[in-house]
Amino acid sequence: MAFVSEQMRGGTSAGQAKAMNGAAGSVAALGTTAANAAPIVASISIVTAADGTKGVVLPSVGPGESCTLFNNAASTLKVWPPTGAAITVNGTGLGTADAAFSHLTYKCVIYTCQSATQWFANVSA
């Protein structure tokens, strides 16, 4: 995606360019299951309060859409896919439906929706 300033040079209004690039936000991890985890509502989020059991749940979006999460906590963050979906586990395969992904401390991960039942996790180094 182009930067807002690049889109504006092409004739797109500032408001439209910002909307196309998605929102940034912050969310505190909650709950211990997908049912009571904090929902991700912004395309770029800093997540706090992870303690190894608390987490967030990814949004139900269409194929090709993604969200970027940074775990700004001193513990692992649990990230659940939408109901019925799985998140890839690097080095082990496509993951298990409804299973949480362990998002490590101080890591940035881009979660991309491949289909209604599959998400890919691209973990920063």
PDB file of N, CA and C in Angstrom, residues 32-123:
ATOM      1  N   THR A  32      -8.888 -15.794  28.166  1.00  0.00           N
ATOM      2  CA  THR A  32      -8.017 -16.962  27.988  1.00  0.00           C
ATOM      3  C   THR A  32      -8.522 -17.873  26.876  1.00  0.00           C
ATOM      4  N   THR A  33      -9.553 -17.429  26.152  1.00  0.00           N
ATOM      5  CA  THR A  33     -10.097 -18.183  25.018  1.00  0.00           C
ATOM      6  C   THR A  33     -10.469 -17.195  23.919  1.00  0.00           C
ATOM      7  N   ALA A  34     -10.743 -17.709  22.736  1.00  0.00           N
ATOM      8  CA  ALA A  34     -11.174 -16.852  21.634  1.00  0.00           C
ATOM      9  C   ALA A  34     -12.475 -16.139  21.980  1.00  0.00           C
ATOM     10  N   ALA A  35     -13.319 -16.777  22.767  1.00  0.00           N
ATOM     11  CA  ALA A  35     -14.619 -16.205  23.111  1.00  0.00           C
ATOM     12  C   ALA A  35     -14.513 -14.951  23.983  1.00  0.00           C
ATOM     13  N   ASN A  36     -13.458 -14.849  24.800  1.00  0.00           N
ATOM     14  CA  ASN A  36     -13.348 -13.685  25.675  1.00  0.00           C
ATOM     15  C   ASN A  36     -12.066 -12.880  25.465  1.00  0.00           C
ATOM     16  N   ALA A  37     -11.382 -13.136  24.350  1.00  0.00           N
ATOM     17  CA  ALA A  37     -10.177 -12.380  24.006  1.00  0.00           C
ATOM     18  C   ALA A  37     -10.567 -11.007  23.464  1.00  0.00           C
ATOM     19  N   ALA A  38      -9.628 -10.084  23.486  1.00  0.00           N
ATOM     20  CA  ALA A  38      -9.873  -8.738  22.958  1.00  0.00           C
ATOM     21  C   ALA A  38      -9.924  -8.789  21.430  1.00  0.00           C
ATOM     22  N   PRO A  39     -10.925  -8.189  20.814  1.00  0.00           N
ATOM     23  CA  PRO A  39     -10.998  -8.187  19.359  1.00  0.00           C
ATOM     24  C   PRO A  39     -10.023  -7.184  18.754  1.00  0.00           C
ATOM     25  N   ILE A  40      -9.426  -7.547  17.648  1.00  0.00           N
ATOM     26  CA  ILE A  40      -8.576  -6.624  16.893  1.00  0.00           C
ATOM     27  C   ILE A  40      -9.493  -5.825  15.976  1.00  0.00           C
ATOM     28  N   VAL A  41      -9.458  -4.504  16.091  1.00  0.00           N
ATOM     29  CA  VAL A  41     -10.340  -3.654  15.298  1.00  0.00           C
ATOM     30  C   VAL A  41      -9.576  -2.686  14.399  1.00  0.00           C
ATOM     31  N   ALA A  42      -8.260  -2.687  14.467  1.00  0.00           N
ATOM     32  CA  ALA A  42      -7.440  -1.810  13.636  1.00  0.00           C
ATOM     33  C   ALA A  42      -6.459  -2.659  12.836  1.00  0.00           C
ATOM     34  N   SER A  43      -6.069  -2.162  11.677  1.00  0.00           N
ATOM     35  CA  SER A  43      -5.169  -2.939  10.829  1.00  0.00           C
ATOM     36  C   SER A  43      -3.734  -2.959  11.344  1.00  0.00           C
ATOM     37  N   ILE A  44      -3.390  -2.012  12.210  1.00  0.00           N
ATOM     38  CA  ILE A  44      -2.067  -1.974  12.833  1.00  0.00           C
ATOM     39  C   ILE A  44      -2.293  -1.732  14.320  1.00  0.00           C
ATOM     40  N   SER A  45      -1.839  -2.653  15.161  1.00  0.00           N
ATOM     41  CA  SER A  45      -2.107  -2.525  16.596  1.00  0.00           C
ATOM     42  C   SER A  45      -0.894  -2.890  17.442  1.00  0.00           C
ATOM     43  N   ILE A  46      -0.727  -2.131  18.511  1.00  0.00           N
ATOM     44  CA  ILE A  46       0.222  -2.477  19.562  1.00  0.00           C
ATOM     45  C   ILE A  46      -0.604  -3.155  20.647  1.00  0.00           C
ATOM     46  N   VAL A  47      -0.186  -4.369  21.036  1.00  0.00           N
ATOM     47  CA  VAL A  47      -0.937  -5.125  22.032  1.00  0.00           C
ATOM     48  C   VAL A  47      -0.153  -5.131  23.337  1.00  0.00           C
ATOM     49  N   THR A  48      -0.854  -4.812  24.419  1.00  0.00           N
ATOM     50  CA  THR A  48      -0.250  -4.778  25.748  1.00  0.00           C
ATOM     51  C   THR A  48      -0.934  -5.821  26.633  1.00  0.00           C
ATOM     52  N   ALA A  49      -0.420  -6.007  27.816  1.00  0.00           N
ATOM     53  CA  ALA A  49      -1.011  -6.827  28.882  1.00  0.00           C
ATOM     54  C   ALA A  49      -0.980  -8.335  28.639  1.00  0.00           C
ATOM     55  N   ALA A  50      -0.246  -8.803  27.655  1.00  0.00           N
ATOM     56  CA  ALA A  50      -0.121 -10.251  27.480  1.00  0.00           C
ATOM     57  C   ALA A  50       0.623 -10.834  28.675  1.00  0.00           C
ATOM     58  N   ASP A  51       0.161 -12.007  29.125  1.00  0.00           N
ATOM     59  CA  ASP A  51       0.801 -12.641  30.281  1.00  0.00           C
ATOM     60  C   ASP A  51       1.029 -14.136  30.061  1.00  0.00           C
ATOM     61  N   GLY A  52       0.996 -14.559  28.807  1.00  0.00           N
ATOM     62  CA  GLY A  52       1.166 -15.978  28.507  1.00  0.00           C
ATOM     63  C   GLY A  52      -0.156 -16.704  28.355  1.00  0.00           C
ATOM     64  N   THR A  53      -1.231 -16.126  28.878  1.00  0.00           N
ATOM     65  CA  THR A  53      -2.558 -16.735  28.743  1.00  0.00           C
ATOM     66  C   THR A  53      -3.562 -15.813  28.077  1.00  0.00           C
ATOM     67  N   LYS A  54      -3.404 -14.503  28.237  1.00  0.00           N
ATOM     68  CA  LYS A  54      -4.336 -13.532  27.650  1.00  0.00           C
ATOM     69  C   LYS A  54      -4.060 -13.363  26.157  1.00  0.00           C
ATOM     70  N   GLY A  55      -5.101 -12.911  25.432  1.00  0.00           N
ATOM     71  CA  GLY A  55      -4.890 -12.757  24.015  1.00  0.00           C
ATOM     72  C   GLY A  55      -5.869 -11.864  23.296  1.00  0.00           C
ATOM     73  N   VAL A  56      -5.793 -11.962  21.968  1.00  0.00           N
ATOM     74  CA  VAL A  56      -6.637 -11.207  21.052  1.00  0.00           C
ATOM     75  C   VAL A  56      -7.191 -12.165  20.013  1.00  0.00           C
ATOM     76  N   VAL A  57      -8.260 -11.738  19.350  1.00  0.00           N
ATOM     77  CA  VAL A  57      -8.830 -12.542  18.276  1.00  0.00           C
ATOM     78  C   VAL A  57      -8.824 -11.711  17.000  1.00  0.00           C
ATOM     79  N   LEU A  58      -8.372 -12.335  15.914  1.00  0.00           N
ATOM     80  CA  LEU A  58      -8.300 -11.660  14.621  1.00  0.00           C
ATOM     81  C   LEU A  58      -9.702 -11.395  14.072  1.00  0.00           C
ATOM     82  N   PRO A  59      -9.828 -10.367  13.239  1.00  0.00           N
ATOM     83  CA  PRO A  59     -11.145 -10.032  12.691  1.00  0.00           C
ATOM     84  C   PRO A  59     -11.547 -10.986  11.568  1.00  0.00           C
ATOM     85  N   SER A  60     -12.838 -11.049  11.293  1.00  0.00           N
ATOM     86  CA  SER A  60     -13.338 -11.803  10.142  1.00  0.00           C
ATOM     87  C   SER A  60     -13.275 -10.865   8.948  1.00  0.00           C
ATOM     88  N   VAL A  61     -12.289 -11.082   8.094  1.00  0.00           N
ATOM     89  CA  VAL A  61     -12.077 -10.232   6.920  1.00  0.00           C
ATOM     90  C   VAL A  61     -11.959 -11.115   5.681  1.00  0.00           C
ATOM     91  N   GLY A  62     -11.814 -10.491   4.527  1.00  0.00           N
ATOM     92  CA  GLY A  62     -11.713 -11.229   3.282  1.00  0.00           C
ATOM     93  C   GLY A  62     -10.290 -11.609   2.930  1.00  0.00           C
ATOM     94  N   PRO A  63     -10.139 -12.553   2.003  1.00  0.00           N
ATOM     95  CA  PRO A  63      -8.815 -12.973   1.549  1.00  0.00           C
ATOM     96  C   PRO A  63      -7.975 -11.784   1.063  1.00  0.00           C
ATOM     97  N   GLY A  64      -6.710 -11.793   1.457  1.00  0.00           N
ATOM     98  CA  GLY A  64      -5.783 -10.740   1.069  1.00  0.00           C
ATOM     99  C   GLY A  64      -5.679  -9.614   2.078  1.00  0.00           C
ATOM    100  N   GLU A  65      -6.643  -9.513   2.982  1.00  0.00           N
ATOM    101  CA  GLU A  65      -6.577  -8.468   4.002  1.00  0.00           C
ATOM    102  C   GLU A  65      -5.640  -8.926   5.118  1.00  0.00           C
ATOM    103  N   SER A  66      -5.018  -7.959   5.769  1.00  0.00           N
ATOM    104  CA  SER A  66      -4.068  -8.315   6.822  1.00  0.00           C
ATOM    105  C   SER A  66      -4.123  -7.324   7.966  1.00  0.00           C
ATOM    106  N   CYS A  67      -3.529  -7.733   9.078  1.00  0.00           N
ATOM    107  CA  CYS A  67      -3.344  -6.831  10.203  1.00  0.00           C
ATOM    108  C   CYS A  67      -1.960  -7.097  10.776  1.00  0.00           C
ATOM    109  N   THR A  68      -1.362  -6.041  11.265  1.00  0.00           N
ATOM    110  CA  THR A  68      -0.025  -6.108  11.834  1.00  0.00           C
ATOM    111  C   THR A  68      -0.137  -5.888  13.335  1.00  0.00           C
ATOM    112  N   LEU A  69       0.406  -6.823  14.095  1.00  0.00           N
ATOM    113  CA  LEU A  69       0.360  -6.726  15.558  1.00  0.00           C
ATOM    114  C   LEU A  69       1.779  -6.722  16.116  1.00  0.00           C
ATOM    115  N   PHE A  70       2.000  -5.854  17.100  1.00  0.00           N
ATOM    116  CA  PHE A  70       3.255  -5.840  17.841  1.00  0.00           C
ATOM    117  C   PHE A  70       2.939  -6.180  19.284  1.00  0.00           C
ATOM    118  N   ASN A  71       3.586  -7.231  19.808  1.00  0.00           N
ATOM    119  CA  ASN A  71       3.392  -7.636  21.204  1.00  0.00           C
ATOM    120  C   ASN A  71       4.338  -6.823  22.079  1.00  0.00           C
ATOM    121  N   ASN A  72       3.786  -5.827  22.759  1.00  0.00           N
ATOM    122  CA  ASN A  72       4.591  -4.954  23.606  1.00  0.00           C
ATOM    123  C   ASN A  72       4.477  -5.360  25.072  1.00  0.00           C
ATOM    124  N   ALA A  73       4.528  -6.644  25.309  1.00  0.00           N
ATOM    125  CA  ALA A  73       4.455  -7.167  26.671  1.00  0.00           C
ATOM    126  C   ALA A  73       5.628  -8.106  26.909  1.00  0.00           C
ATOM    127  N   ALA A  74       5.948  -8.336  28.150  1.00  0.00           N
ATOM    128  CA  ALA A  74       7.075  -9.182  28.515  1.00  0.00           C
ATOM    129  C   ALA A  74       6.718 -10.667  28.529  1.00  0.00           C
ATOM    130  N   SER A  75       5.542 -11.024  28.002  1.00  0.00           N
ATOM    131  CA  SER A  75       5.111 -12.421  27.933  1.00  0.00           C
ATOM    132  C   SER A  75       4.512 -12.719  26.563  1.00  0.00           C
ATOM    133  N   THR A  76       4.364 -13.989  26.276  1.00  0.00           N
ATOM    134  CA  THR A  76       3.765 -14.432  25.020  1.00  0.00           C
ATOM    135  C   THR A  76       2.308 -14.001  24.942  1.00  0.00           C
ATOM    136  N   LEU A  77       1.899 -13.590  23.753  1.00  0.00           N
ATOM    137  CA  LEU A  77       0.529 -13.178  23.467  1.00  0.00           C
ATOM    138  C   LEU A  77      -0.167 -14.309  22.721  1.00  0.00           C
ATOM    139  N   LYS A  78      -1.356 -14.680  23.140  1.00  0.00           N
ATOM    140  CA  LYS A  78      -2.154 -15.666  22.417  1.00  0.00           C
ATOM    141  C   LYS A  78      -2.966 -14.923  21.352  1.00  0.00           C
ATOM    142  N   VAL A  79      -2.887 -15.399  20.098  1.00  0.00           N
ATOM    143  CA  VAL A  79      -3.653 -14.798  19.009  1.00  0.00           C
ATOM    144  C   VAL A  79      -4.535 -15.882  18.409  1.00  0.00           C
ATOM    145  N   TRP A  80      -5.852 -15.673  18.520  1.00  0.00           N
ATOM    146  CA  TRP A  80      -6.797 -16.639  17.982  1.00  0.00           C
ATOM    147  C   TRP A  80      -7.305 -16.185  16.620  1.00  0.00           C
ATOM    148  N   PRO A  81      -7.519 -17.125  15.712  1.00  0.00           N
ATOM    149  CA  PRO A  81      -8.133 -16.788  14.425  1.00  0.00           C
ATOM    150  C   PRO A  81      -9.643 -16.652  14.615  1.00  0.00           C
ATOM    151  N   PRO A  82     -10.346 -16.136  13.607  1.00  0.00           N
ATOM    152  CA  PRO A  82     -11.807 -16.163  13.695  1.00  0.00           C
ATOM    153  C   PRO A  82     -12.287 -17.619  13.813  1.00  0.00           C
ATOM    154  N   THR A  83     -13.468 -17.826  14.350  1.00  0.00           N
ATOM    155  CA  THR A  83     -14.012 -19.165  14.563  1.00  0.00           C
ATOM    156  C   THR A  83     -13.933 -20.012  13.305  1.00  0.00           C
ATOM    157  N   GLY A  84     -13.365 -21.232  13.453  1.00  0.00           N
ATOM    158  CA  GLY A  84     -13.261 -22.179  12.354  1.00  0.00           C
ATOM    159  C   GLY A  84     -12.013 -22.048  11.503  1.00  0.00           C
ATOM    160  N   ALA A  85     -11.212 -21.021  11.744  1.00  0.00           N
ATOM    161  CA  ALA A  85     -10.001 -20.797  10.959  1.00  0.00           C
ATOM    162  C   ALA A  85      -8.760 -21.282  11.714  1.00  0.00           C
ATOM    163  N   ALA A  86      -7.651 -21.360  10.999  1.00  0.00           N
ATOM    164  CA  ALA A  86      -6.365 -21.761  11.573  1.00  0.00           C
ATOM    165  C   ALA A  86      -5.310 -20.734  11.187  1.00  0.00           C
ATOM    166  N   ILE A  87      -4.254 -20.646  12.002  1.00  0.00           N
ATOM    167  CA  ILE A  87      -3.106 -19.790  11.724  1.00  0.00           C
ATOM    168  C   ILE A  87      -1.911 -20.693  11.496  1.00  0.00           C
ATOM    169  N   THR A  88      -1.144 -20.422  10.442  1.00  0.00           N
ATOM    170  CA  THR A  88       0.036 -21.228  10.158  1.00  0.00           C
ATOM    171  C   THR A  88       0.990 -21.229  11.339  1.00  0.00           C
ATOM    172  N   VAL A  89       1.667 -22.325  11.505  1.00  0.00           N
ATOM    173  CA  VAL A  89       2.717 -22.430  12.504  1.00  0.00           C
ATOM    174  C   VAL A  89       3.985 -22.717  11.725  1.00  0.00           C
ATOM    175  N   ASN A  90       4.848 -21.706  11.606  1.00  0.00           N
ATOM    176  CA  ASN A  90       6.046 -21.840  10.779  1.00  0.00           C
ATOM    177  C   ASN A  90       6.837 -23.092  11.132  1.00  0.00           C
ATOM    178  N   GLY A  91       7.157 -23.837  10.110  1.00  0.00           N
ATOM    179  CA  GLY A  91       7.941 -25.046  10.279  1.00  0.00           C
ATOM    180  C   GLY A  91       7.131 -26.282  10.618  1.00  0.00           C
ATOM    181  N   THR A  92       5.818 -26.118  10.866  1.00  0.00           N
ATOM    182  CA  THR A  92       5.020 -27.298  11.213  1.00  0.00           C
ATOM    183  C   THR A  92       3.758 -27.457  10.367  1.00  0.00           C
ATOM    184  N   GLY A  93       3.432 -26.504   9.557  1.00  0.00           N
ATOM    185  CA  GLY A  93       2.270 -26.672   8.692  1.00  0.00           C
ATOM    186  C   GLY A  93       1.232 -25.586   8.843  1.00  0.00           C
ATOM    187  N   LEU A  94       0.022 -25.899   8.418  1.00  0.00           N
ATOM    188  CA  LEU A  94      -1.038 -24.908   8.336  1.00  0.00           C
ATOM    189  C   LEU A  94      -1.777 -24.635   9.639  1.00  0.00           C
ATOM    190  N   GLY A  95      -1.431 -25.300  10.692  1.00  0.00           N
ATOM    191  CA  GLY A  95      -2.063 -25.025  11.975  1.00  0.00           C
ATOM    192  C   GLY A  95      -3.344 -25.802  12.173  1.00  0.00           C
ATOM    193  N   THR A  96      -3.953 -25.616  13.309  1.00  0.00           N
ATOM    194  CA  THR A  96      -5.171 -26.321  13.696  1.00  0.00           C
ATOM    195  C   THR A  96      -6.296 -25.314  13.866  1.00  0.00           C
ATOM    196  N   ALA A  97      -7.469 -25.647  13.358  1.00  0.00           N
ATOM    197  CA  ALA A  97      -8.620 -24.746  13.464  1.00  0.00           C
ATOM    198  C   ALA A  97      -8.874 -24.359  14.915  1.00  0.00           C
ATOM    199  N   ASP A  98      -9.118 -23.095  15.127  1.00  0.00           N
ATOM    200  CA  ASP A  98      -9.476 -22.518  16.427  1.00  0.00           C
ATOM    201  C   ASP A  98      -8.360 -22.548  17.474  1.00  0.00           C
ATOM    202  N   ALA A  99      -7.147 -22.909  17.077  1.00  0.00           N
ATOM    203  CA  ALA A  99      -6.019 -22.937  18.014  1.00  0.00           C
ATOM    204  C   ALA A  99      -5.324 -21.576  18.048  1.00  0.00           C
ATOM    205  N   ALA A 100      -4.873 -21.192  19.229  1.00  0.00           N
ATOM    206  CA  ALA A 100      -4.159 -19.928  19.393  1.00  0.00           C
ATOM    207  C   ALA A 100      -2.745 -20.030  18.841  1.00  0.00           C
ATOM    208  N   PHE A 101      -2.282 -18.929  18.270  1.00  0.00           N
ATOM    209  CA  PHE A 101      -0.902 -18.785  17.812  1.00  0.00           C
ATOM    210  C   PHE A 101      -0.135 -18.105  18.940  1.00  0.00           C
ATOM    211  N   SER A 102       1.053 -18.594  19.248  1.00  0.00           N
ATOM    212  CA  SER A 102       1.879 -17.986  20.300  1.00  0.00           C
ATOM    213  C   SER A 102       2.743 -16.887  19.697  1.00  0.00           C
ATOM    214  N   HIS A 103       2.331 -15.654  19.916  1.00  0.00           N
ATOM    215  CA  HIS A 103       3.017 -14.470  19.397  1.00  0.00           C
ATOM    216  C   HIS A 103       4.030 -14.048  20.455  1.00  0.00           C
ATOM    217  N   LEU A 104       5.301 -14.191  20.125  1.00  0.00           N
ATOM    218  CA  LEU A 104       6.351 -13.989  21.114  1.00  0.00           C
ATOM    219  C   LEU A 104       6.525 -12.530  21.524  1.00  0.00           C
ATOM    220  N   THR A 105       7.169 -12.345  22.661  1.00  0.00           N
ATOM    221  CA  THR A 105       7.427 -11.046  23.253  1.00  0.00           C
ATOM    222  C   THR A 105       8.200 -10.127  22.317  1.00  0.00           C
ATOM    223  N   TYR A 106       7.746  -8.890  22.227  1.00  0.00           N
ATOM    224  CA  TYR A 106       8.396  -7.823  21.469  1.00  0.00           C
ATOM    225  C   TYR A 106       8.633  -8.194  20.005  1.00  0.00           C
ATOM    226  N   LYS A 107       7.726  -8.961  19.440  1.00  0.00           N
ATOM    227  CA  LYS A 107       7.793  -9.322  18.025  1.00  0.00           C
ATOM    228  C   LYS A 107       6.647  -8.659  17.278  1.00  0.00           C
ATOM    229  N   CYS A 108       6.901  -8.372  16.014  1.00  0.00           N
ATOM    230  CA  CYS A 108       5.892  -7.850  15.116  1.00  0.00           C
ATOM    231  C   CYS A 108       5.502  -8.985  14.173  1.00  0.00           C
ATOM    232  N   VAL A 109       4.202  -9.222  14.015  1.00  0.00           N
ATOM    233  CA  VAL A 109       3.718 -10.279  13.130  1.00  0.00           C
ATOM    234  C   VAL A 109       2.651  -9.688  12.215  1.00  0.00           C
ATOM    235  N   ILE A 110       2.765  -9.995  10.933  1.00  0.00           N
ATOM    236  CA  ILE A 110       1.736  -9.626   9.977  1.00  0.00           C
ATOM    237  C   ILE A 110       0.880 -10.862   9.752  1.00  0.00           C
ATOM    238  N   TYR A 111      -0.398 -10.753  10.091  1.00  0.00           N
ATOM    239  CA  TYR A 111      -1.357 -11.843   9.918  1.00  0.00           C
ATOM    240  C   TYR A 111      -2.160 -11.551   8.645  1.00  0.00           C
ATOM    241  N   THR A 112      -2.107 -12.472   7.688  1.00  0.00           N
ATOM    242  CA  THR A 112      -2.798 -12.272   6.416  1.00  0.00           C
ATOM    243  C   THR A 112      -3.843 -13.353   6.224  1.00  0.00           C
ATOM    244  N   CYS A 113      -5.056 -12.935   5.891  1.00  0.00           N
ATOM    245  CA  CYS A 113      -6.152 -13.869   5.639  1.00  0.00           C
ATOM    246  C   CYS A 113      -5.996 -14.454   4.243  1.00  0.00           C
ATOM    247  N   GLN A 114      -5.876 -15.773   4.153  1.00  0.00           N
ATOM    248  CA  GLN A 114      -5.781 -16.454   2.864  1.00  0.00           C
ATOM    249  C   GLN A 114      -7.162 -16.906   2.409  1.00  0.00           C
ATOM    250  N   SER A 115      -7.981 -17.304   3.352  1.00  0.00           N
ATOM    251  CA  SER A 115      -9.353 -17.743   3.065  1.00  0.00           C
ATOM    252  C   SER A 115     -10.149 -17.672   4.374  1.00  0.00           C
ATOM    253  N   ALA A 116     -11.408 -18.048   4.320  1.00  0.00           N
ATOM    254  CA  ALA A 116     -12.238 -18.023   5.530  1.00  0.00           C
ATOM    255  C   ALA A 116     -11.715 -18.978   6.595  1.00  0.00           C
ATOM    256  N   THR A 117     -10.877 -19.933   6.199  1.00  0.00           N
ATOM    257  CA  THR A 117     -10.391 -20.930   7.155  1.00  0.00           C
ATOM    258  C   THR A 117      -8.878 -20.930   7.345  1.00  0.00           C
ATOM    259  N   GLN A 118      -8.149 -19.987   6.725  1.00  0.00           N
ATOM    260  CA  GLN A 118      -6.689 -20.017   6.840  1.00  0.00           C
ATOM    261  C   GLN A 118      -6.084 -18.622   6.925  1.00  0.00           C
ATOM    262  N   TRP A 119      -5.224 -18.430   7.914  1.00  0.00           N
ATOM    263  CA  TRP A 119      -4.445 -17.219   8.077  1.00  0.00           C
ATOM    264  C   TRP A 119      -2.969 -17.577   8.040  1.00  0.00           C
ATOM    265  N   PHE A 120      -2.146 -16.674   7.488  1.00  0.00           N
ATOM    266  CA  PHE A 120      -0.701 -16.855   7.477  1.00  0.00           C
ATOM    267  C   PHE A 120      -0.090 -15.848   8.455  1.00  0.00           C
ATOM    268  N   ALA A 121       0.902 -16.287   9.202  1.00  0.00           N
ATOM    269  CA  ALA A 121       1.612 -15.422  10.147  1.00  0.00           C
ATOM    270  C   ALA A 121       3.038 -15.213   9.644  1.00  0.00           C
ATOM    271  N   ASN A 122       3.398 -13.972   9.384  1.00  0.00           N
ATOM    272  CA  ASN A 122       4.750 -13.628   8.960  1.00  0.00           C
ATOM    273  C   ASN A 122       5.425 -12.937  10.133  1.00  0.00           C
ATOM    274  N   VAL A 123       6.312 -13.656  10.817  1.00  0.00           N
ATOM    275  CA  VAL A 123       6.924 -13.199  12.050  1.00  0.00           C
ATOM    276  C   VAL A 123       8.203 -12.428  11.758  1.00  0.00           C
TER     277      VAL A 123
END
